[in-house]
């Protein structure tokens, strides 16, 4: 079971890196696009980061469910999975922004993207609290 936890934690760390980095990268990509008027290196990096971390997110979800099954799905695991689902919805919305940006469509302001980025921080804090405290 320890190796499952290790894989889970590593994949969660990678997925969370993207969750925090991609909305911020969109801000810089938007500025780069405004400056050069075409798809540049920041766009390429942002797309690659998003795609790579999607795979990590899937592995994190599979190993998390596997661990939940081993622990017989106590209530805190269900709460965590619900919060992870909300974070996954946030990640999916980020992907939508990335796809639009790839077409050169940047409708969100820098401020919106910063606030959007911070929402994921609150989600991560909530998940960590549930996992550490196990209040249920």
PDB file of C-alpha atoms in Angstrom:
ATOM      1  CA  UNK A   1       0.000   0.000   0.000  1.00  0.00           C
ATOM      2  CA  UNK A   2       2.910   2.389   0.638  1.00  0.00           C
ATOM      3  CA  UNK A   3       3.907   2.415  -3.031  1.00  0.00           C
ATOM      4  CA  UNK A   4       0.344   3.339  -3.982  1.00  0.00           C
ATOM      5  CA  UNK A   5       0.504   6.287  -1.559  1.00  0.00           C
ATOM      6  CA  UNK A   6       3.856   7.372  -3.001  1.00  0.00           C
ATOM      7  CA  UNK A   7       2.549   7.289  -6.571  1.00  0.00           C
ATOM      8  CA  UNK A   8      -0.615   9.085  -5.463  1.00  0.00           C
ATOM      9  CA  UNK A   9       1.275  11.875  -3.695  1.00  0.00           C
ATOM     10  CA  UNK A  10       3.724  12.358  -6.589  1.00  0.00           C
ATOM     11  CA  UNK A  11       0.922  12.562  -9.141  1.00  0.00           C
ATOM     12  CA  UNK A  12      -1.125  14.913  -6.971  1.00  0.00           C
ATOM     13  CA  UNK A  13       1.917  17.175  -6.622  1.00  0.00           C
ATOM     14  CA  UNK A  14       2.377  17.256 -10.393  1.00  0.00           C
ATOM     15  CA  UNK A  15      -1.295  17.862 -11.088  1.00  0.00           C
ATOM     16  CA  UNK A  16      -1.482  20.638  -8.488  1.00  0.00           C
ATOM     17  CA  UNK A  17       1.570  22.310  -9.996  1.00  0.00           C
ATOM     18  CA  UNK A  18      -0.338  22.658 -13.236  1.00  0.00           C
ATOM     19  CA  UNK A  19      -3.520  23.745 -11.509  1.00  0.00           C
ATOM     20  CA  UNK A  20      -1.577  26.622  -9.960  1.00  0.00           C
ATOM     21  CA  UNK A  21       0.714  27.387 -12.917  1.00  0.00           C
ATOM     22  CA  UNK A  22      -1.505  27.231 -16.005  1.00  0.00           C
ATOM     23  CA  UNK A  23      -3.872  30.109 -15.123  1.00  0.00           C
ATOM     24  CA  UNK A  24      -0.827  32.250 -14.312  1.00  0.00           C
ATOM     25  CA  UNK A  25       0.840  31.157 -17.571  1.00  0.00           C
ATOM     26  CA  UNK A  26      -2.292  32.243 -19.438  1.00  0.00           C
ATOM     27  CA  UNK A  27      -1.718  35.789 -18.184  1.00  0.00           C
ATOM     28  CA  UNK A  28       1.818  35.832 -19.583  1.00  0.00           C
ATOM     29  CA  UNK A  29       0.705  34.076 -22.769  1.00  0.00           C
ATOM     30  CA  UNK A  30      -1.971  36.722 -23.268  1.00  0.00           C
ATOM     31  CA  UNK A  31       0.654  39.469 -22.912  1.00  0.00           C
ATOM     32  CA  UNK A  32       3.014  37.669 -25.279  1.00  0.00           C
ATOM     33  CA  UNK A  33       0.241  37.248 -27.857  1.00  0.00           C
ATOM     34  CA  UNK A  34      -0.622  40.946 -27.625  1.00  0.00           C
ATOM     35  CA  UNK A  35       3.025  41.811 -28.194  1.00  0.00           C
ATOM     36  CA  UNK A  36       3.920  39.463 -31.074  1.00  0.00           C
ATOM     37  CA  UNK A  37       0.452  38.773 -32.491  1.00  0.00           C
ATOM     38  CA  UNK A  38       0.933  35.044 -32.887  1.00  0.00           C
ATOM     39  CA  UNK A  39       1.288  31.751 -31.067  1.00  0.00           C
ATOM     40  CA  UNK A  40       4.634  31.813 -29.253  1.00  0.00           C
ATOM     41  CA  UNK A  41       6.760  29.766 -26.845  1.00  0.00           C
ATOM     42  CA  UNK A  42       4.637  30.567 -23.779  1.00  0.00           C
ATOM     43  CA  UNK A  43       1.583  29.130 -25.486  1.00  0.00           C
ATOM     44  CA  UNK A  44       3.439  25.974 -26.391  1.00  0.00           C
ATOM     45  CA  UNK A  45       4.735  25.569 -22.845  1.00  0.00           C
ATOM     46  CA  UNK A  46       1.287  26.165 -21.339  1.00  0.00           C
ATOM     47  CA  UNK A  47      -0.360  23.580 -23.587  1.00  0.00           C
ATOM     48  CA  UNK A  48       2.352  20.993 -22.858  1.00  0.00           C
ATOM     49  CA  UNK A  49       2.090  21.589 -19.105  1.00  0.00           C
ATOM     50  CA  UNK A  50      -1.690  21.230 -19.185  1.00  0.00           C
ATOM     51  CA  UNK A  51      -1.612  18.006 -21.231  1.00  0.00           C
ATOM     52  CA  UNK A  52       1.131  16.366 -19.172  1.00  0.00           C
ATOM     53  CA  UNK A  53      -0.568  17.161 -15.893  1.00  0.00           C
ATOM     54  CA  UNK A  54      -3.886  15.774 -17.154  1.00  0.00           C
ATOM     55  CA  UNK A  55      -2.283  12.335 -17.195  1.00  0.00           C
ATOM     56  CA  UNK A  56      -0.935  12.880 -13.695  1.00  0.00           C
ATOM     57  CA  UNK A  57      -4.415  13.870 -12.538  1.00  0.00           C
ATOM     58  CA  UNK A  58      -5.895  10.665 -13.924  1.00  0.00           C
ATOM     59  CA  UNK A  59      -3.229   8.556 -12.186  1.00  0.00           C
ATOM     60  CA  UNK A  60      -3.788  10.507  -8.954  1.00  0.00           C
ATOM     61  CA  UNK A  61      -7.525   9.832  -9.179  1.00  0.00           C
ATOM     62  CA  UNK A  62      -7.055   6.115  -9.855  1.00  0.00           C
ATOM     63  CA  UNK A  63      -4.578   5.671  -6.997  1.00  0.00           C
ATOM     64  CA  UNK A  64      -6.779   7.769  -4.712  1.00  0.00           C
ATOM     65  CA  UNK A  65      -9.799   5.579  -5.395  1.00  0.00           C
ATOM     66  CA  UNK A  66      -7.608   2.507  -4.935  1.00  0.00           C
ATOM     67  CA  UNK A  67      -6.499   3.782  -1.522  1.00  0.00           C
ATOM     68  CA  UNK A  68     -10.092   4.649  -0.625  1.00  0.00           C
ATOM     69  CA  UNK A  69     -11.103   1.082  -1.435  1.00  0.00           C
ATOM     70  CA  UNK A  70      -8.294  -0.281   0.732  1.00  0.00           C
ATOM     71  CA  UNK A  71      -9.522   1.914   3.589  1.00  0.00           C
ATOM     72  CA  UNK A  72     -13.144   0.890   2.857  1.00  0.00           C
ATOM     73  CA  UNK A  73     -14.195   4.411   1.877  1.00  0.00           C
ATOM     74  CA  UNK A  74     -14.617   6.209   5.200  1.00  0.00           C
ATOM     75  CA  UNK A  75     -16.655   9.416   5.083  1.00  0.00           C
ATOM     76  CA  UNK A  76     -13.601  11.680   4.853  1.00  0.00           C
ATOM     77  CA  UNK A  77     -12.554   9.925   1.610  1.00  0.00           C
ATOM     78  CA  UNK A  78     -15.949  10.700   0.063  1.00  0.00           C
ATOM     79  CA  UNK A  79     -15.615  14.335   1.149  1.00  0.00           C
ATOM     80  CA  UNK A  80     -12.115  14.442  -0.354  1.00  0.00           C
ATOM     81  CA  UNK A  81     -13.319  12.890  -3.622  1.00  0.00           C
ATOM     82  CA  UNK A  82     -16.115  15.465  -3.821  1.00  0.00           C
ATOM     83  CA  UNK A  83     -13.614  18.289  -3.349  1.00  0.00           C
ATOM     84  CA  UNK A  84     -11.308  16.698  -5.928  1.00  0.00           C
ATOM     85  CA  UNK A  85     -14.233  16.591  -8.360  1.00  0.00           C
ATOM     86  CA  UNK A  86     -14.736  20.331  -7.855  1.00  0.00           C
ATOM     87  CA  UNK A  87     -11.026  20.905  -8.433  1.00  0.00           C
ATOM     88  CA  UNK A  88     -11.223  18.733 -11.567  1.00  0.00           C
ATOM     89  CA  UNK A  89     -14.071  20.947 -12.835  1.00  0.00           C
ATOM     90  CA  UNK A  90     -11.821  23.960 -12.253  1.00  0.00           C
ATOM     91  CA  UNK A  91      -9.074  22.165 -14.176  1.00  0.00           C
ATOM     92  CA  UNK A  92     -11.473  21.398 -17.024  1.00  0.00           C
ATOM     93  CA  UNK A  93     -12.480  25.052 -17.196  1.00  0.00           C
ATOM     94  CA  UNK A  94      -8.771  25.929 -17.318  1.00  0.00           C
ATOM     95  CA  UNK A  95      -8.449  23.568 -20.293  1.00  0.00           C
ATOM     96  CA  UNK A  96     -11.251  25.428 -22.015  1.00  0.00           C
ATOM     97  CA  UNK A  97      -9.329  28.676 -21.500  1.00  0.00           C
ATOM     98  CA  UNK A  98      -6.179  27.045 -22.901  1.00  0.00           C
ATOM     99  CA  UNK A  99      -8.010  25.834 -26.011  1.00  0.00           C
ATOM    100  CA  UNK A 100      -9.453  29.290 -26.617  1.00  0.00           C
ATOM    101  CA  UNK A 101      -6.054  30.880 -26.087  1.00  0.00           C
ATOM    102  CA  UNK A 102      -4.593  28.493 -28.661  1.00  0.00           C
ATOM    103  CA  UNK A 103      -6.993  30.072 -31.178  1.00  0.00           C
ATOM    104  CA  UNK A 104      -5.851  33.537 -30.082  1.00  0.00           C
ATOM    105  CA  UNK A 105      -8.979  34.268 -28.050  1.00  0.00           C
ATOM    106  CA  UNK A 106      -8.192  35.891 -24.694  1.00  0.00           C
ATOM    107  CA  UNK A 107     -11.445  37.294 -23.309  1.00  0.00           C
ATOM    108  CA  UNK A 108     -10.650  37.078 -19.587  1.00  0.00           C
ATOM    109  CA  UNK A 109      -8.850  39.927 -17.879  1.00  0.00           C
ATOM    110  CA  UNK A 110      -5.609  39.493 -15.965  1.00  0.00           C
ATOM    111  CA  UNK A 111      -7.568  40.154 -12.775  1.00  0.00           C
ATOM    112  CA  UNK A 112     -10.099  37.432 -13.594  1.00  0.00           C
ATOM    113  CA  UNK A 113      -7.309  34.940 -14.263  1.00  0.00           C
ATOM    114  CA  UNK A 114      -5.571  35.826 -10.986  1.00  0.00           C
ATOM    115  CA  UNK A 115      -8.779  35.342  -9.003  1.00  0.00           C
ATOM    116  CA  UNK A 116      -9.519  32.146 -10.949  1.00  0.00           C
ATOM    117  CA  UNK A 117      -6.043  30.947 -10.001  1.00  0.00           C
ATOM    118  CA  UNK A 118      -6.617  31.618  -6.291  1.00  0.00           C
ATOM    119  CA  UNK A 119      -9.847  29.599  -6.234  1.00  0.00           C
ATOM    120  CA  UNK A 120      -7.772  26.459  -6.729  1.00  0.00           C
ATOM    121  CA  UNK A 121      -5.650  27.359  -3.695  1.00  0.00           C
ATOM    122  CA  UNK A 122      -8.750  27.319  -1.496  1.00  0.00           C
ATOM    123  CA  UNK A 123      -9.721  23.965  -2.993  1.00  0.00           C
ATOM    124  CA  UNK A 124      -6.280  22.527  -2.232  1.00  0.00           C
ATOM    125  CA  UNK A 125      -6.418  23.835   1.349  1.00  0.00           C
ATOM    126  CA  UNK A 126      -9.839  22.247   1.858  1.00  0.00           C
ATOM    127  CA  UNK A 127      -8.610  18.902   0.527  1.00  0.00           C
ATOM    128  CA  UNK A 128      -5.488  18.989   2.693  1.00  0.00           C
ATOM    129  CA  UNK A 129      -7.578  19.804   5.751  1.00  0.00           C
ATOM    130  CA  UNK A 130      -9.887  16.851   5.124  1.00  0.00           C
ATOM    131  CA  UNK A 131      -6.956  14.469   4.551  1.00  0.00           C
ATOM    132  CA  UNK A 132      -4.945  15.607   7.575  1.00  0.00           C
ATOM    133  CA  UNK A 133      -7.726  16.196  10.103  1.00  0.00           C
ATOM    134  CA  UNK A 134     -10.124  13.464   8.907  1.00  0.00           C
ATOM    135  CA  UNK A 135     -13.062  15.185  10.603  1.00  0.00           C
ATOM    136  CA  UNK A 136     -15.618  12.534   9.571  1.00  0.00           C
TER     137      UNK A 136
END
